[in-house]
Amino acid sequence: MPKKRIYLDYAATTPVDKRVMKAMTPYFSEKFGNPSSVHIFGQEASKAVEKAREKIAVFFNCSPTEIIFTSGATESNNLAIKGAVKKFYTEPKNKGIKPRLITDSIEHSCVLNTCRSLEKEGLAEVVYIAPNKEGIIQIKDIAAAINENTLLVSIMYVNNEIGTIQPIATIGKFLEKENANRKRKILFHTDATQAVNYLDCDVEKLGVDLLSLSGHKIYGPKGVGALYVKKGTLLTRIQDGGEQERKMRAGTHNVPAIVGLGKALELVMKEKSKIAIKTEKLRDYLIARVLKEIPQSYLNGSAKKRIPNNANFRFDNVEGEGLLLSLDLEGIAVSTGSACASRSLEPSHVLLALGLKHEQAHGSLRLTLGKTTTRKEIDLVVNKLKVIIERLRKISGDVLKSFQ
Amino acid sequence: MPKKRIYLDYAATTPVDKRVMKAMTPYFSEKFGNPSSVHIFGQEASKAVEKAREKIAVFFNCSPTEIIFTSGATESNNLAIKGAVKKFYTEPKNKGIKPRLITDSIEHSCVLNTCRSLEKEGLAEVVYIAPNKEGIIQIKDIAAAINENTLLVSIMYVNNEIGTIQPIATIGKFLEKENANRKRKILFHTDATQAVNYLDCDVEKLGVDLLSLSGHKIYGPKGVGALYVKKGTLLTRIQDGGEQERKMRAGTHNVPAIVGLGKALELVMKEKSKIAIKTEKLRDYLIARVLKEIPQSYLNGSAKKRIPNNANFRFDNVEGEGLLLSLDLEGIAVSTGSACASRSLEPSHVLLALGLKHEQAHGSLRLTLGKTTTRKEIDLVVNKLKVIIERLRKISGDVLKSFQ
């Protein structure tokens, strides 16, 4: 008989909420029009897209015209950064100048690799700020990195591996002050993919010009995301074609997924505070039990500035990979780092940036809770974890002894 | 009581086939894993993605490793063309050389605007070949456009507005011969979005290196597409991030949509020949009735080299826009051109390229049939069309008289 499975990898992806699915369903086979079509089938689809856009605008406290639909957070981040750089080169006043981008070394690979691509192509100079030991970016480091050619600062709202919350609103205020005395305004972008479920995402309060989000991290569908683009912020589109999304993103609208994204955000808005409190409590219980009951276990990242659903542990003398596989055999799904890098054998760039050694990074495990996670599940996972870690440590001890 | 609606705009988008929806459904909320995750939830999702990839490979007679999933045909076309150009610039032997792209003036806007972007950025020189009066690209024109810096030829398989079928296999053979005597191999790309439902898409027979397709034109979901990339063809990815799709396209896999794309192609493969015969018969009946019963009506494009489901008419002294809106009031959905450009007031660039005058292009109407279209629907549409055209011509005649 198959074991009951426990999923504690909600930072990698979430199931589509039944209510989201219900909202999406009519737009696959029934109201299936192309929103760009003029006739009634097109109008129906177009209305659904615009209604979703309005819901999203309410969530972020912005205007619907400031929301651009994309295929996901990866595309949103590519569009924000490359779009700003491409735009920079279209402006005659910038002739002969290479723009500077400022980001940090613990961003998701879609921000890091976008920056690296631009560097490689010679289109931008990039400063990668290191976080402190808790994974927090310091404003003084941003200040030190700014020069007159600085075009954009991109700092994630919440780190996907260690759950650390960055001081986005404070950075926003700092940049606003900076911009008051500058000819070239510095744009502020944040990847809010991991923040939306739990944190205040009011773009006014955050002081951002660009904000990325994803559907499938918030109980919405995969294959859809959005980019908030503050009025007056000019980007050159990176996906060329038709005139969709005010010529900022070509391609037929993914209508059901867009409807689903709108519904998912509506639900987050309604249920966020309740779920955050419940989840944080459970997560704190998980952390307390692990640190108390498992010897040589440590919490990676910040204990306080942390998203409610994230726990990231390291265990001395255990391989995270072995832990993950042993837990998987027990029907428990966790991760060693970002899903996007999980098939790579490299240690997590995030954990290394915190100052961890390779073996410490390799001995780390990420557990991320969801809105249906129960105390019973947490108990079961901790109990299994204790047994498995003891066993794995014994094996590696025996192996070491056999070499002595 | 609302009228029964008739949809004759299947080239703009198609409803998701119920069998496709059924195949997709488990992957939203139940088997919802991220295929990049190592655990069982990830494995389940990853297996589904690979199974879909295999189905698609069978359809195109290629290896599964030659299929890259994207968010749609627009992205596929962007990736094929920009990816080849970006790769060109990474090769030291190309230093100081600007690559030439050869395409034609009746491509979809996502190919045309991708080429224009590359021109604007100074990254490529582009030759836009004009078709003949029937909308067919001549090989001699491709031959004349080739120079030693030619990197890529991009010719669509079937035009989305007039349904003209291009001689892709013949162009493929011609380029193969050309390449035998060249140091720099010319890549051959085709946008097969409108062809997949009806034509042979065996990439070996076509002789293409790159082929784009879309889910939502073949009774699959929106928000998904693929690019066939022949083994050995090197592209630089345009969406940076994680290591998905052999580092050719970053971003979490849109699992349900990918499963749907696989199922949709499986169904096309099974039912294509039967549906093609039935659809062509109905379409010919439509064309015969219109040309016979409506005075001063003409067929745009080629009568013979035409995809089975497309009819594109022009009517003297009638505005296509007025026709479309009048038909819409009767519950009949058709289009004046591509959905992606349908909110623009410009006349169709495709019809202008055939040598039509502005007013002729404006007097044109596209009707595209689907697999459930009936003879009764065609009869109803032709009857309505006759009445509406007569009325509109009378009104514009009266208006003209009132000025005399």
XYZ file of N, CA and C in Angstrom, chain A residues 181-348:
504
model
N 18.293 63.802 -6.365
C 19.468 64.593 -6.752
C 20.156 64.084 -8.016
N 19.490 63.216 -8.741
C 20.148 62.618 -9.904
C 19.480 63.033 -11.208
N 20.306 63.103 -12.249
C 19.749 63.327 -13.579
C 19.131 62.037 -14.088
N 19.901 60.935 -13.941
C 19.404 59.637 -14.393
C 18.738 58.907 -13.231
N 17.447 58.747 -13.336
C 16.692 58.088 -12.278
C 17.085 56.609 -12.220
N 17.322 56.106 -11.022
C 17.596 54.672 -10.855
C 16.270 53.939 -10.704
N 16.076 52.922 -11.537
C 14.863 52.108 -11.425
C 15.046 51.077 -10.319
N 13.955 50.740 -9.653
C 14.016 49.749 -8.584
C 13.091 48.579 -8.927
N 13.696 47.425 -9.070
C 12.950 46.198 -9.388
C 13.041 45.209 -8.241
N 11.923 44.541 -7.956
C 11.988 43.445 -6.995
C 11.269 42.212 -7.546
N 11.885 41.070 -7.341
C 11.261 39.789 -7.656
C 10.485 39.377 -6.409
N 9.154 39.493 -6.495
C 8.316 39.254 -5.304
C 7.693 37.856 -5.318
N 8.211 36.993 -6.167
C 7.626 35.652 -6.358
C 7.309 34.947 -5.047
N 8.245 34.957 -4.099
C 8.067 34.214 -2.856
C 7.387 35.033 -1.763
N 7.122 36.296 -2.053
C 6.574 37.179 -1.016
C 5.057 37.266 -1.053
N 4.492 37.101 -2.239
C 3.078 37.422 -2.461
C 2.136 36.716 -1.491
N 2.410 35.462 -1.171
C 1.520 34.702 -0.288
C 1.387 35.292 1.113
N 2.402 36.029 1.561
C 2.426 36.393 2.986
C 2.649 37.873 3.286
N 3.288 38.599 2.381
C 3.715 39.953 2.748
C 2.909 41.044 2.054
N 3.016 42.219 2.594
C 2.377 43.392 2.008
C 3.085 43.713 0.686
N 2.324 43.720 -0.395
C 2.925 43.964 -1.704
C 2.403 45.250 -2.328
N 2.046 46.207 -1.504
C 1.603 47.513 -1.975
C 2.806 48.211 -2.632
N 2.728 48.421 -3.937
C 3.895 48.953 -4.653
C 4.236 50.389 -4.253
N 3.228 51.110 -3.775
C 3.485 52.472 -3.295
C 4.363 52.427 -2.046
N 3.967 51.559 -1.128
C 4.726 51.434 0.124
C 6.128 50.895 -0.140
N 6.215 49.970 -1.089
C 7.527 49.372 -1.378
C 8.428 50.345 -2.138
N 7.813 51.263 -2.858
C 8.608 52.233 -3.622
C 9.332 51.621 -4.818
N 8.714 50.592 -5.405
C 9.354 49.940 -6.560
C 8.778 50.469 -7.873
N 9.587 50.355 -8.923
C 9.130 50.700 -10.269
C 8.705 49.450 -11.025
N 9.280 48.327 -10.628
C 9.046 47.060 -11.329
C 8.942 45.948 -10.290
N 7.954 45.082 -10.428
C 7.781 43.981 -9.475
C 7.318 42.741 -10.246
N 7.987 41.614 -10.009
C 7.672 40.366 -10.718
C 6.905 39.414 -9.821
N 5.991 38.667 -10.418
C 5.309 37.621 -9.664
C 4.988 36.442 -10.557
N 4.640 35.339 -9.913
C 4.402 34.081 -10.605
C 3.075 33.499 -10.152
N 2.384 32.772 -11.044
C 1.121 32.143 -10.682
C 1.268 30.905 -9.814
N 2.231 30.061 -10.159
C 2.242 28.722 -9.570
C 2.857 28.666 -8.173
N 3.293 29.802 -7.639
C 3.772 29.818 -6.258
C 2.674 30.263 -5.309
N 1.536 30.649 -5.862
C 0.446 31.193 -5.030
C -0.856 30.435 -5.280
N -0.755 29.128 -5.538
C -1.924 28.283 -5.753
C -2.668 28.656 -7.031
N -1.960 29.324 -7.937
C -2.483 29.592 -9.278
C -1.798 28.654 -10.255
N -2.072 28.819 -11.539
C -1.507 27.894 -12.527
C -0.055 28.192 -12.878
N 0.622 27.187 -13.394
C 1.937 27.370 -13.991
C 1.768 28.084 -15.336
N 2.860 28.633 -15.859
C 2.817 29.228 -17.209
C 2.241 30.619 -17.262
N 2.106 31.256 -16.106
C 1.631 32.641 -16.114
C 2.297 33.416 -14.989
N 2.548 34.682 -15.259
C 3.112 35.590 -14.281
C 2.740 36.995 -14.699
N 3.267 37.947 -13.968
C 3.000 39.330 -14.350
C 4.190 40.189 -13.960
N 4.247 41.342 -14.569
C 5.237 42.348 -14.189
C 4.493 43.652 -13.944
N 4.650 44.188 -12.745
C 4.155 45.542 -12.488
C 5.169 46.520 -13.066
N 4.674 47.419 -13.885
C 5.551 48.441 -14.492
C 4.954 49.802 -14.162
N 5.605 50.501 -13.263
C 5.088 51.801 -12.808
C 4.898 52.757 -13.978
N 3.790 53.460 -13.978
C 3.498 54.424 -15.034
C 4.710 55.325 -15.271
N 5.097 55.479 -16.512
C 6.237 56.329 -16.833
C 7.549 55.562 -16.933
N 7.562 54.309 -16.462
C 8.763 53.483 -16.588
C 8.781 52.879 -17.982
N 9.825 53.157 -18.730
C 9.845 52.709 -20.116
C 10.740 51.496 -20.295
N 10.158 50.462 -20.853
C 10.900 49.241 -21.168
C 10.775 48.983 -22.666
N 11.789 48.356 -23.244
C 11.664 47.841 -24.605
C 11.282 46.387 -24.472
N 10.282 45.959 -25.213
C 9.833 44.575 -25.048
C 10.910 43.603 -25.518
N 10.899 42.413 -24.954
C 11.896 41.413 -25.334
C 11.279 40.291 -26.159
N 9.959 40.167 -26.136
C 9.289 39.181 -26.989
C 8.517 39.944 -28.054
N 9.036 39.907 -29.298
C 8.464 40.723 -30.369
C 7.327 40.008 -31.071
N 6.400 40.789 -31.598
C 5.294 40.201 -32.340
C 4.116 41.139 -32.390
N 2.931 40.632 -32.022
C 1.699 41.407 -32.069
C 1.678 42.540 -31.045
N 0.533 43.204 -30.983
C 0.470 44.441 -30.194
C -0.104 44.227 -28.799
N -0.127 42.966 -28.336
C -0.693 42.683 -27.018
C 0.052 43.437 -25.910
N -0.646 43.591 -24.763
C -0.037 44.184 -23.557
C 0.620 45.535 -23.855
N -0.126 46.394 -24.522
C 0.381 47.728 -24.889
C 1.787 47.638 -25.509
N 1.937 46.684 -26.395
C 3.194 46.453 -27.126
C 4.376 46.152 -26.205
N 4.080 45.722 -24.978
C 5.175 45.406 -24.052
C 5.465 43.905 -24.023
N 4.525 43.079 -24.521
C 4.736 41.639 -24.501
C 3.827 40.992 -25.545
N 4.448 40.557 -26.639
C 3.691 39.957 -27.730
C 3.350 38.508 -27.426
N 2.305 38.004 -28.083
C 1.894 36.604 -27.930
C 0.452 36.540 -27.465
N -0.299 35.562 -27.985
C -1.697 35.398 -27.593
C -1.803 35.265 -26.073
N -2.752 35.992 -25.497
C -2.960 35.907 -24.052
C -3.322 34.488 -23.635
N -2.737 34.036 -22.544
C -3.064 32.738 -21.964
C -4.277 32.945 -21.057
N -5.448 33.033 -21.668
C -6.645 33.503 -20.964
C -6.965 32.703 -19.694
N -7.102 31.373 -19.767
C -7.455 30.657 -18.526
C -6.438 30.904 -17.414
N -5.160 30.906 -17.764
C -4.116 31.089 -16.758
C -4.155 32.507 -16.172
N -4.464 33.477 -17.006
C -4.557 34.860 -16.518
C -5.742 34.991 -15.559
N -6.861 34.377 -15.945
C -8.038 34.365 -15.053
C -7.659 33.690 -13.733
N -6.898 32.601 -13.836
C -6.466 31.878 -12.646
C -5.552 32.717 -11.770
N -4.675 33.480 -12.386
C -3.770 34.348 -11.612
C -4.574 35.397 -10.854
N -5.568 35.964 -11.523
C -6.432 36.958 -10.866
C -7.146 36.354 -9.673
N -7.715 35.159 -9.874
C -8.456 34.493 -8.800
C -7.511 34.148 -7.635
N -6.330 33.654 -7.985
C -5.372 33.264 -6.940
C -5.021 34.473 -6.065
N -4.812 35.617 -6.691
C -4.461 36.813 -5.912
C -5.643 37.294 -5.074
N -6.836 37.149 -5.614
C -8.038 37.510 -4.857
C -8.112 36.666 -3.582
N -7.816 35.382 -3.722
C -7.853 34.482 -2.554
C -6.740 34.814 -1.561
N -5.545 35.090 -2.085
C -4.435 35.446 -1.191
C -4.834 36.671 -0.368
N -5.400 37.656 -1.056
C -5.755 38.899 -0.378
C -6.721 38.634 0.767
N -7.716 37.783 0.499
C -8.733 37.467 1.503
C -8.162 36.684 2.681
N -7.269 35.737 2.388
C -6.931 34.723 3.387
C -5.516 34.870 3.958
N -4.773 35.800 3.388
C -3.354 35.952 3.711
C -3.050 36.025 5.197
N -3.701 36.946 5.903
C -3.293 37.191 7.289
C -3.547 35.956 8.161
N -4.683 35.325 7.934
C -5.022 34.131 8.704
C -4.003 33.010 8.434
N -3.737 32.799 7.156
C -2.822 31.712 6.778
C -1.402 32.006 7.267
N -1.008 33.258 7.202
C 0.347 33.623 7.633
C 0.550 33.284 9.106
N -0.420 33.632 9.923
C -0.299 33.385 11.365
C -0.213 31.887 11.649
N -1.119 31.131 11.047
C -1.181 29.681 11.243
C 0.135 29.028 10.754
N 0.590 29.457 9.602
C 1.772 28.839 9.001
C 3.029 29.139 9.816
N 3.123 30.380 10.256
C 4.304 30.783 11.022
C 4.409 29.996 12.328
N 3.272 29.776 12.940
C 3.207 29.024 14.184
C 3.716 27.596 13.978
N 3.175 26.973 12.940
C 3.591 25.612 12.596
C 5.077 25.551 12.263
N 5.524 26.544 11.489
C 6.925 26.593 11.065
C 7.845 26.760 12.283
N 7.425 27.629 13.224
C 8.227 27.833 14.430
C 8.286 26.553 15.268
N 7.191 25.839 15.288
C 7.138 24.546 15.979
C 8.117 23.571 15.333
N 8.112 23.541 14.000
C 9.043 22.684 13.247
C 10.494 23.034 13.597
N 10.805 24.323 13.539
C 12.184 24.760 13.812
C 12.583 24.387 15.243
N 11.681 24.669 16.187
C 11.987 24.383 17.594
C 12.256 22.890 17.810
N 11.419 22.064 17.242
C 11.608 20.614 17.428
C 12.924 20.145 16.806
N 13.197 20.577 15.587
C 14.416 20.129 14.900
C 15.659 20.557 15.673
N 15.716 21.859 16.020
C 16.930 22.357 16.685
C 17.108 21.693 18.048
N 16.004 21.353 18.697
C 16.081 20.749 20.021
C 16.395 19.246 19.948
N 15.763 18.574 19.024
C 15.809 17.115 19.043
C 16.858 16.500 18.132
N 17.363 17.290 17.193
C 18.386 16.733 16.304
C 19.733 17.393 16.623
N 20.694 16.622 17.081
C 21.991 17.209 17.448
C 22.670 17.820 16.226
N 23.503 18.804 16.482
C 24.251 19.484 15.417
C 23.373 19.906 14.239
N 22.231 20.495 14.570
C 21.370 21.059 13.530
C 21.307 22.567 13.717
N 21.240 23.300 12.614
C 21.279 24.767 12.651
C 20.270 25.312 11.659
N 19.806 26.517 11.898
C 18.899 27.185 10.971
C 19.721 28.096 10.055
N 19.581 27.942 8.752
C 20.227 28.863 7.810
C 19.363 30.101 7.614
N 20.013 31.244 7.488
C 19.281 32.483 7.234
C 18.908 33.178 8.517
N 18.013 34.116 8.399
C 17.628 34.931 9.546
C 16.489 34.272 10.313
N 16.571 34.305 11.641
C 15.495 33.727 12.452
C 14.276 34.641 12.435
N 14.511 35.941 12.328
C 13.389 36.885 12.459
C 12.867 37.414 11.126
N 13.793 37.838 10.266
C 13.368 38.416 8.985
C 13.143 37.280 7.994
N 12.092 36.552 8.238
C 11.904 35.305 7.503
C 10.439 35.131 7.112
N 10.207 34.669 5.899
C 8.844 34.418 5.420
C 8.232 33.292 6.257
N 6.924 33.375 6.578
C 6.326 32.436 7.529
C 6.429 30.957 7.184
N 6.614 30.621 5.920
C 6.513 29.189 5.581
C 7.847 28.502 5.355
N 8.953 29.233 5.575
C 10.263 28.668 5.227
C 11.087 28.239 6.432
N 11.617 27.020 6.336
C 12.646 26.570 7.284
C 13.775 25.978 6.454
N 15.000 26.391 6.719
C 16.140 25.856 5.970
C 17.204 25.468 7.001
N 17.438 24.164 7.109
C 18.351 23.657 8.144
C 19.651 23.172 7.530
N 20.685 23.189 8.346
C 21.857 22.393 7.972
C 22.190 21.452 9.118
N 22.705 20.299 8.737
C 23.024 19.248 9.693
C 24.471 18.855 9.478
N 25.255 18.882 10.520
C 26.650 18.463 10.363
C 26.721 16.992 9.987
N 27.706 16.660 9.171
C 27.987 15.257 8.821
C 26.825 14.498 8.178
N 25.995 15.220 7.444
C 24.953 14.567 6.648
C 24.881 15.275 5.302
N 24.689 14.513 4.238
C 24.480 15.091 2.916
C 23.001 15.418 2.724
N 22.704 16.643 2.332
C 21.313 17.025 2.082
C 20.662 16.134 1.038
N 21.436 15.807 -0.004
C 20.938 14.956 -1.086
C 20.472 13.586 -0.557
N 21.298 12.993 0.334
C 20.931 11.698 0.914
C 19.686 11.819 1.769
N 19.617 12.907 2.513
C 18.446 13.184 3.344
C 17.189 13.282 2.494
N 17.298 14.073 1.431
C 16.171 14.302 0.533
C 15.673 12.970 -0.036
N 16.608 12.143 -0.494
C 16.227 10.866 -1.105
C 15.612 9.915 -0.078
N 16.188 9.888 1.131
C 15.632 9.031 2.183
C 14.230 9.486 2.562
N 14.035 10.792 2.672
C 12.700 11.307 2.990
C 11.728 10.979 1.859
N 12.205 11.081 0.629
C 11.351 10.804 -0.533
C 10.840 9.365 -0.492
N 11.711 8.456 -0.066
C 11.296 7.052 0.047
C 10.181 6.885 1.078
N 10.143 7.802 2.022
C 9.083 7.781 3.043
C 7.859 8.583 2.603
N 7.889 9.075 1.369
C 6.750 9.852 0.862
C 6.763 11.304 1.286
N 7.927 11.793 1.728
C 8.022 13.180 2.183
C 8.840 13.997 1.188
N 8.214 15.044 0.636
C 8.871 15.842 -0.397
C 9.423 17.137 0.171
N 10.755 17.267 0.141
C 11.419 18.502 0.558
C 12.460 18.813 -0.516
N 13.307 19.797 -0.264
C 14.274 20.139 -1.298
C 15.606 20.549 -0.665
N 16.647 20.529 -1.480
C 17.936 20.975 -0.942
C 18.174 22.448 -1.272
N 17.417 22.950 -2.210
C 17.602 24.365 -2.566
C 16.514 24.742 -3.533
N 16.833 25.557 -4.502
C 15.868 25.966 -5.503
C 15.568 24.790 -6.416
N 14.280 24.625 -6.812
C 13.922 23.558 -7.745
C 14.643 23.761 -9.072
N 14.796 25.031 -9.467
C 15.386 25.334 -10.767
C 16.837 24.898 -10.852
N 17.474 24.654 -9.704
C 18.872 24.251 -9.724
C 19.040 22.868 -9.114
N 17.893 22.174 -8.867
C 17.978 20.972 -8.030
C 18.625 19.790 -8.734
N 18.732 19.826 -10.052
C 19.404 18.729 -10.728
C 20.909 18.992 -10.880
N 21.314 20.155 -10.422
C 22.736 20.492 -10.483
C 23.431 19.949 -9.234
N 24.667 19.576 -9.359
C 25.389 19.041 -8.196
C 26.156 20.122 -7.443
N 26.106 21.338 -7.977
C 26.781 22.450 -7.307
C 26.094 22.743 -5.971
N 26.864 23.151 -4.952
C 26.199 23.583 -3.722
C 25.458 24.896 -3.981
N 24.448 25.155 -3.173
C 23.627 26.353 -3.327
C 24.448 27.633 -3.291
